PDB file of C-alpha atoms in Angstrom:
ATOM      1  CA  MET A   1      89.398  93.936  96.281  1.00 52.00           C
ATOM      2  CA  MET A   2      87.872  90.494  96.752  1.00 58.00           C
ATOM      3  CA  SER A   3      88.428  87.844  94.124  1.00 63.00           C
ATOM      4  CA  THR A   4      85.405  86.483  92.278  1.00 75.00           C
ATOM      5  CA  LYS A   5      84.688  82.823  92.979  1.00 86.00           C
ATOM      6  CA  PRO A   6      81.864  80.484  91.936  1.00 91.00           C
ATOM      7  CA  GLU A   7      78.803  80.592  94.186  1.00 93.00           C
ATOM      8  CA  SER A   8      79.262  76.956  95.308  1.00 93.00           C
ATOM      9  CA  GLU A   9      82.826  77.679  96.438  1.00 94.00           C
ATOM     10  CA  LEU A  10      81.725  80.827  98.260  1.00 95.00           C
ATOM     11  CA  LYS A  11      78.974  78.950 100.101  1.00 95.00           C
ATOM     12  CA  SER A  12      81.497  76.315 101.234  1.00 95.00           C
ATOM     13  CA  MET A  13      83.656  79.065 102.790  1.00 95.00           C
ATOM     14  CA  ILE A  14      80.898  80.463 104.988  1.00 96.00           C
ATOM     15  CA  LEU A  15      81.181  79.743 108.701  1.00 95.00           C
ATOM     16  CA  GLU A  16      78.122  79.784 110.940  1.00 95.00           C
ATOM     17  CA  SER A  17      77.606  81.521 114.279  1.00 93.00           C
ATOM     18  CA  PRO A  18      74.322  80.727 116.036  1.00 93.00           C
ATOM     19  CA  SER A  19      74.969  83.425 118.660  1.00 92.00           C
ATOM     20  CA  ALA A  20      75.579  86.101 116.004  1.00 94.00           C
ATOM     21  CA  GLU A  21      72.425  84.973 114.185  1.00 96.00           C
ATOM     22  CA  ARG A  22      70.463  85.311 117.445  1.00 96.00           C
ATOM     23  CA  ASN A  23      71.778  88.738 118.403  1.00 96.00           C
ATOM     24  CA  LYS A  24      72.125  90.526 115.023  1.00 97.00           C
ATOM     25  CA  GLY A  25      68.493  91.684 114.980  1.00 98.00           C
ATOM     26  CA  PRO A  26      68.288  92.850 118.604  1.00 98.00           C
ATOM     27  CA  ILE A  27      71.611  94.720 118.343  1.00 97.00           C
ATOM     28  CA  TYR A  28      70.572  96.481 115.157  1.00 98.00           C
ATOM     29  CA  ASP A  29      66.978  97.137 116.219  1.00 98.00           C
ATOM     30  CA  THR A  30      67.681  98.379 119.763  1.00 98.00           C
ATOM     31  CA  ALA A  31      71.022 100.182 119.442  1.00 97.00           C
ATOM     32  CA  LEU A  32      72.270 100.777 115.916  1.00 97.00           C
ATOM     33  CA  ALA A  33      69.050 101.722 114.084  1.00 97.00           C
ATOM     34  CA  PRO A  34      67.411 103.971 116.695  1.00 97.00           C
ATOM     35  CA  ILE A  35      70.504 105.521 118.343  1.00 96.00           C
ATOM     36  CA  VAL A  36      73.911 105.096 116.689  1.00 96.00           C
ATOM     37  CA  PHE A  37      73.201 105.427 112.967  1.00 95.00           C
ATOM     38  CA  PRO A  38      70.754 108.364 113.267  1.00 94.00           C
ATOM     39  CA  HIS A  39      73.385 110.266 115.243  1.00 92.00           C
ATOM     40  CA  LEU A  40      76.009 109.551 112.565  1.00 92.00           C
ATOM     41  CA  VAL A  41      73.617 110.448 109.733  1.00 90.00           C
ATOM     42  CA  ASP A  42      72.808 113.769 111.425  1.00 88.00           C
ATOM     43  CA  ASP A  43      76.535 114.496 111.803  1.00 83.00           C
ATOM     44  CA  MET A  44      77.211 113.672 108.137  1.00 78.00           C
ATOM     45  CA  HIS A  45      75.032 116.333 106.521  1.00 64.00           C
ATOM     46  CA  GLY A  46      77.352 118.638 104.627  1.00 57.00           C
ATOM     47  CA  ASN A  47      80.327 116.303 105.116  1.00 61.00           C
ATOM     48  CA  GLY A  48      79.584 113.954 102.250  1.00 75.00           C
ATOM     49  CA  ASN A  49      76.992 111.292 102.775  1.00 87.00           C
ATOM     50  CA  LYS A  50      79.248 108.349 103.570  1.00 91.00           C
ATOM     51  CA  ILE A  51      79.697 106.641 106.901  1.00 94.00           C
ATOM     52  CA  ASN A  52      82.961 104.770 107.500  1.00 93.00           C
ATOM     53  CA  VAL A  53      82.744 101.843 109.910  1.00 95.00           C
ATOM     54  CA  LEU A  54      85.522  99.723 111.385  1.00 91.00           C
ATOM     55  CA  GLU A  55      84.186  96.409 112.678  1.00 93.00           C
ATOM     56  CA  LEU A  56      86.752  94.705 114.885  1.00 88.00           C
ATOM     57  CA  ALA A  57      86.521  90.987 115.707  1.00 88.00           C
ATOM     58  CA  ALA A  58      83.931  90.599 112.935  1.00 92.00           C
ATOM     59  CA  GLY A  59      83.858  86.821 113.218  1.00 91.00           C
ATOM     60  CA  CYS A  60      82.262  85.005 110.295  1.00 94.00           C
ATOM     61  CA  GLY A  61      80.469  88.067 108.877  1.00 96.00           C
ATOM     62  CA  VAL A  62      76.919  87.619 110.161  1.00 97.00           C
ATOM     63  CA  HIS A  63      76.883  91.074 111.766  1.00 97.00           C
ATOM     64  CA  THR A  64      78.789  92.649 108.875  1.00 97.00           C
ATOM     65  CA  THR A  65      76.250  91.723 106.228  1.00 97.00           C
ATOM     66  CA  HIS A  66      73.167  92.193 108.406  1.00 98.00           C
ATOM     67  CA  PHE A  67      74.180  95.630 109.684  1.00 98.00           C
ATOM     68  CA  ALA A  68      75.384  96.866 106.287  1.00 97.00           C
ATOM     69  CA  SER A  69      72.263  95.693 104.445  1.00 96.00           C
ATOM     70  CA  SER A  70      69.954  97.078 107.137  1.00 97.00           C
ATOM     71  CA  PHE A  71      71.718 100.449 107.158  1.00 96.00           C
ATOM     72  CA  LEU A  72      71.614 100.772 103.370  1.00 95.00           C
ATOM     73  CA  ALA A  73      67.933  99.776 103.232  1.00 95.00           C
ATOM     74  CA  GLY A  74      66.969 102.329 105.877  1.00 93.00           C
ATOM     75  CA  ASN A  75      69.205 105.235 104.862  1.00 91.00           C
ATOM     76  CA  LYS A  76      68.645 105.980 101.194  1.00 89.00           C
ATOM     77  CA  GLY A  77      71.071 108.551  99.847  1.00 87.00           C
ATOM     78  CA  PHE A  78      73.835 107.527 102.229  1.00 91.00           C
ATOM     79  CA  ALA A  79      76.845 105.462 101.295  1.00 92.00           C
ATOM     80  CA  LEU A  80      78.703 103.073 103.524  1.00 94.00           C
ATOM     81  CA  GLU A  81      82.328 102.008 103.691  1.00 95.00           C
ATOM     82  CA  TRP A  82      82.446  99.038 106.068  1.00 96.00           C
ATOM     83  CA  HIS A  83      85.828  97.584 107.071  1.00 94.00           C
ATOM     84  CA  PRO A  84      85.384  94.158 108.692  1.00 94.00           C
ATOM     85  CA  SER A  85      88.422  92.885 110.574  1.00 89.00           C
ATOM     86  CA  ASP A  86      89.281  89.597 112.248  1.00 86.00           C
ATOM     87  CA  PRO A  87      92.614  87.966 113.101  1.00 81.00           C
ATOM     88  CA  ASP A  88      91.406  84.543 111.937  1.00 84.00           C
ATOM     89  CA  LEU A  89      91.931  83.683 108.239  1.00 87.00           C
ATOM     90  CA  ALA A  90      88.917  81.328 108.038  1.00 90.00           C
ATOM     91  CA  ALA A  91      86.688  84.040 109.529  1.00 91.00           C
ATOM     92  CA  ARG A  92      87.955  86.583 106.996  1.00 92.00           C
ATOM     93  CA  SER A  93      87.281  84.135 104.155  1.00 93.00           C
ATOM     94  CA  SER A  94      83.750  83.673 105.487  1.00 95.00           C
ATOM     95  CA  ILE A  95      83.178  87.426 105.700  1.00 96.00           C
ATOM     96  CA  ASP A  96      84.409  87.963 102.146  1.00 96.00           C
ATOM     97  CA  ALA A  97      82.276  85.073 100.833  1.00 97.00           C
ATOM     98  CA  ARG A  98      79.138  86.473 102.482  1.00 97.00           C
ATOM     99  CA  VAL A  99      79.865  89.946 101.103  1.00 97.00           C
ATOM    100  CA  GLN A 100      80.442  88.619  97.592  1.00 96.00           C
ATOM    101  CA  LEU A 101      77.274  86.491  97.642  1.00 96.00           C
ATOM    102  CA  MET A 102      75.230  89.498  98.769  1.00 94.00           C
ATOM    103  CA  LYS A 103      76.942  91.746  96.207  1.00 94.00           C
ATOM    104  CA  PHE A 104      78.020  94.297  98.816  1.00 91.00           C
ATOM    105  CA  GLY A 105      81.473  94.889  97.329  1.00 86.00           C
ATOM    106  CA  GLU A 106      80.814  98.600  96.866  1.00 92.00           C
ATOM    107  CA  SER A 107      79.906  99.086 100.525  1.00 96.00           C
ATOM    108  CA  VAL A 108      81.945  96.455 102.359  1.00 96.00           C
ATOM    109  CA  VAL A 109      85.662  96.301 101.621  1.00 94.00           C
ATOM    110  CA  ALA A 110      87.690  93.082 101.748  1.00 93.00           C
ATOM    111  CA  SER A 111      88.215  91.950 105.321  1.00 92.00           C
ATOM    112  CA  ASN A 112      91.528  92.595 107.006  1.00 87.00           C
ATOM    113  CA  GLY A 113      93.507  90.887 109.746  1.00 82.00           C
ATOM    114  CA  TRP A 114      94.126  93.807 112.045  1.00 78.00           C
ATOM    115  CA  ILE A 115      94.804  92.656 115.587  1.00 70.00           C
ATOM    116  CA  LEU A 116      94.159  94.445 118.849  1.00 66.00           C
ATOM    117  CA  GLY A 117      96.529  93.712 121.687  1.00 59.00           C
ATOM    118  CA  LYS A 118     100.210  93.712 122.399  1.00 51.00           C
ATOM    119  CA  SER A 119     101.390  92.175 119.156  1.00 46.00           C
ATOM    120  CA  GLY A 120      98.971  93.988 116.908  1.00 46.00           C
ATOM    121  CA  GLY A 121      98.308  97.542 115.960  1.00 45.00           C
ATOM    122  CA  THR A 122      94.921  98.980 115.310  1.00 46.00           C
ATOM    123  CA  ALA A 123      93.399 101.347 112.815  1.00 42.00           C
ATOM    124  CA  CYS A 124      93.593 104.201 115.296  1.00 43.00           C
ATOM    125  CA  GLY A 125      97.162 105.119 114.379  1.00 39.00           C
ATOM    126  CA  ASP A 126      98.935 103.652 117.368  1.00 38.00           C
ATOM    127  CA  GLY A 127     101.010 101.015 115.569  1.00 36.00           C
ATOM    128  CA  ILE A 128     102.885  98.374 117.563  1.00 37.00           C
ATOM    129  CA  ARG A 129     102.082  98.214 121.251  1.00 35.00           C
ATOM    130  CA  ASP A 130     104.942  96.382 122.978  1.00 39.00           C
ATOM    131  CA  LYS A 131     106.010  93.074 121.435  1.00 39.00           C
ATOM    132  CA  GLY A 132     103.888  90.949 123.798  1.00 40.00           C
ATOM    133  CA  ASP A 133     102.223  87.752 122.649  1.00 40.00           C
ATOM    134  CA  ALA A 134      98.495  88.544 122.387  1.00 40.00           C
ATOM    135  CA  GLY A 135      97.323  87.620 118.922  1.00 42.00           C
ATOM    136  CA  SER A 136     100.732  86.281 117.877  1.00 42.00           C
ATOM    137  CA  SER A 137      99.342  82.830 117.095  1.00 45.00           C
ATOM    138  CA  GLN A 138      96.670  84.329 114.835  1.00 46.00           C
ATOM    139  CA  SER A 139      97.004  84.905 111.113  1.00 46.00           C
ATOM    140  CA  GLY A 140      96.333  88.635 111.300  1.00 50.00           C
ATOM    141  CA  ASN A 141      98.672  91.490 110.533  1.00 49.00           C
ATOM    142  CA  ALA A 142     101.443  92.266 112.966  1.00 47.00           C
ATOM    143  CA  GLY A 143     101.195  95.838 114.141  1.00 47.00           C
ATOM    144  CA  ASP A 144     103.172  97.663 111.480  1.00 51.00           C
ATOM    145  CA  ALA A 145     102.188 101.296 112.062  1.00 55.00           C
ATOM    146  CA  SER A 146     102.308 102.087 108.334  1.00 61.00           C
ATOM    147  CA  THR A 147      99.454  99.620 107.748  1.00 62.00           C
ATOM    148  CA  TYR A 148      97.162 101.609 110.016  1.00 65.00           C
ATOM    149  CA  GLU A 149      98.511 105.134 109.605  1.00 69.00           C
ATOM    150  CA  LYS A 150      96.438 105.968 106.528  1.00 76.00           C
ATOM    151  CA  TYR A 151      93.242 105.233 108.462  1.00 79.00           C
ATOM    152  CA  ASP A 152      93.956 107.564 111.374  1.00 77.00           C
ATOM    153  CA  GLY A 153      90.795 109.642 111.793  1.00 81.00           C
ATOM    154  CA  HIS A 154      89.044 107.816 108.919  1.00 86.00           C
ATOM    155  CA  PHE A 155      86.314 105.986 110.814  1.00 89.00           C
ATOM    156  CA  ASP A 156      83.040 107.434 112.067  1.00 91.00           C
ATOM    157  CA  LEU A 157      82.254 104.311 114.087  1.00 92.00           C
ATOM    158  CA  ALA A 158      84.299 101.495 115.596  1.00 89.00           C
ATOM    159  CA  LEU A 159      82.131  98.484 116.298  1.00 92.00           C
ATOM    160  CA  CYS A 160      83.175  95.435 118.314  1.00 91.00           C
ATOM    161  CA  ILE A 161      80.724  92.708 119.332  1.00 91.00           C
ATOM    162  CA  ASN A 162      81.379  89.353 121.013  1.00 84.00           C
ATOM    163  CA  MET A 163      85.100  89.921 121.644  1.00 84.00           C
ATOM    164  CA  ILE A 164      85.873  91.010 125.189  1.00 83.00           C
ATOM    165  CA  HIS A 165      84.649  87.826 126.887  1.00 82.00           C
ATOM    166  CA  ILE A 166      86.774  85.526 124.686  1.00 79.00           C
ATOM    167  CA  ALA A 167      89.848  87.524 123.684  1.00 77.00           C
ATOM    168  CA  PRO A 168      93.107  88.044 125.589  1.00 75.00           C
ATOM    169  CA  TRP A 169      92.947  90.963 128.038  1.00 79.00           C
ATOM    170  CA  GLU A 170      95.456  92.850 125.875  1.00 75.00           C
ATOM    171  CA  ALA A 171      92.870  92.954 123.063  1.00 76.00           C
ATOM    172  CA  THR A 172      90.371  94.656 125.390  1.00 80.00           C
ATOM    173  CA  LEU A 173      93.004  97.200 126.383  1.00 78.00           C
ATOM    174  CA  GLY A 174      93.777  97.766 122.683  1.00 74.00           C
ATOM    175  CA  LEU A 175      90.082  98.232 121.932  1.00 79.00           C
ATOM    176  CA  MET A 176      89.682 100.819 124.676  1.00 80.00           C
ATOM    177  CA  GLU A 177      92.820 102.644 123.563  1.00 73.00           C
ATOM    178  CA  CYS A 178      91.636 102.733 119.945  1.00 69.00           C
ATOM    179  CA  ALA A 179      88.093 103.777 120.814  1.00 71.00           C
ATOM    180  CA  GLY A 180      89.408 106.516 123.119  1.00 63.00           C
TER     181      GLY A 180
END
């Protein structure tokens, strides 16, 4: 659960990402809204009306809040459990501040520091990879399998945007392993 802070303090914690601001609409409007979410909504009928999303490398939260608010506005009667993740502490603080300011606490859980790559596990139940160094200088969680075990099979969608071109190769391999 996120702590409650004054609005002025929350606003000072928010990081900006011009590229995320530019691509949030096109990503939602061309891929998520017409293709991905309708498929998930169709699959959910009879299985409870909640979609569970894991967003890896969520950055400062621009995509998190835009995608969550757009989904909720366009899919009345469906609930959302969005798990934003980023290895960077300042990014996680920004995500949580955006979520609190938009009052999305019921749909977007507090961000986590899960790391993909050799030194980090993922939420796909694979735990520690092999004691390499990818992600080791970040402030995210080391890959303790028990941290991720309870989420094995939990997510309907794993979303990762703007990571592969800037992250260590091990993170890409971790992403592909988790998504597989």
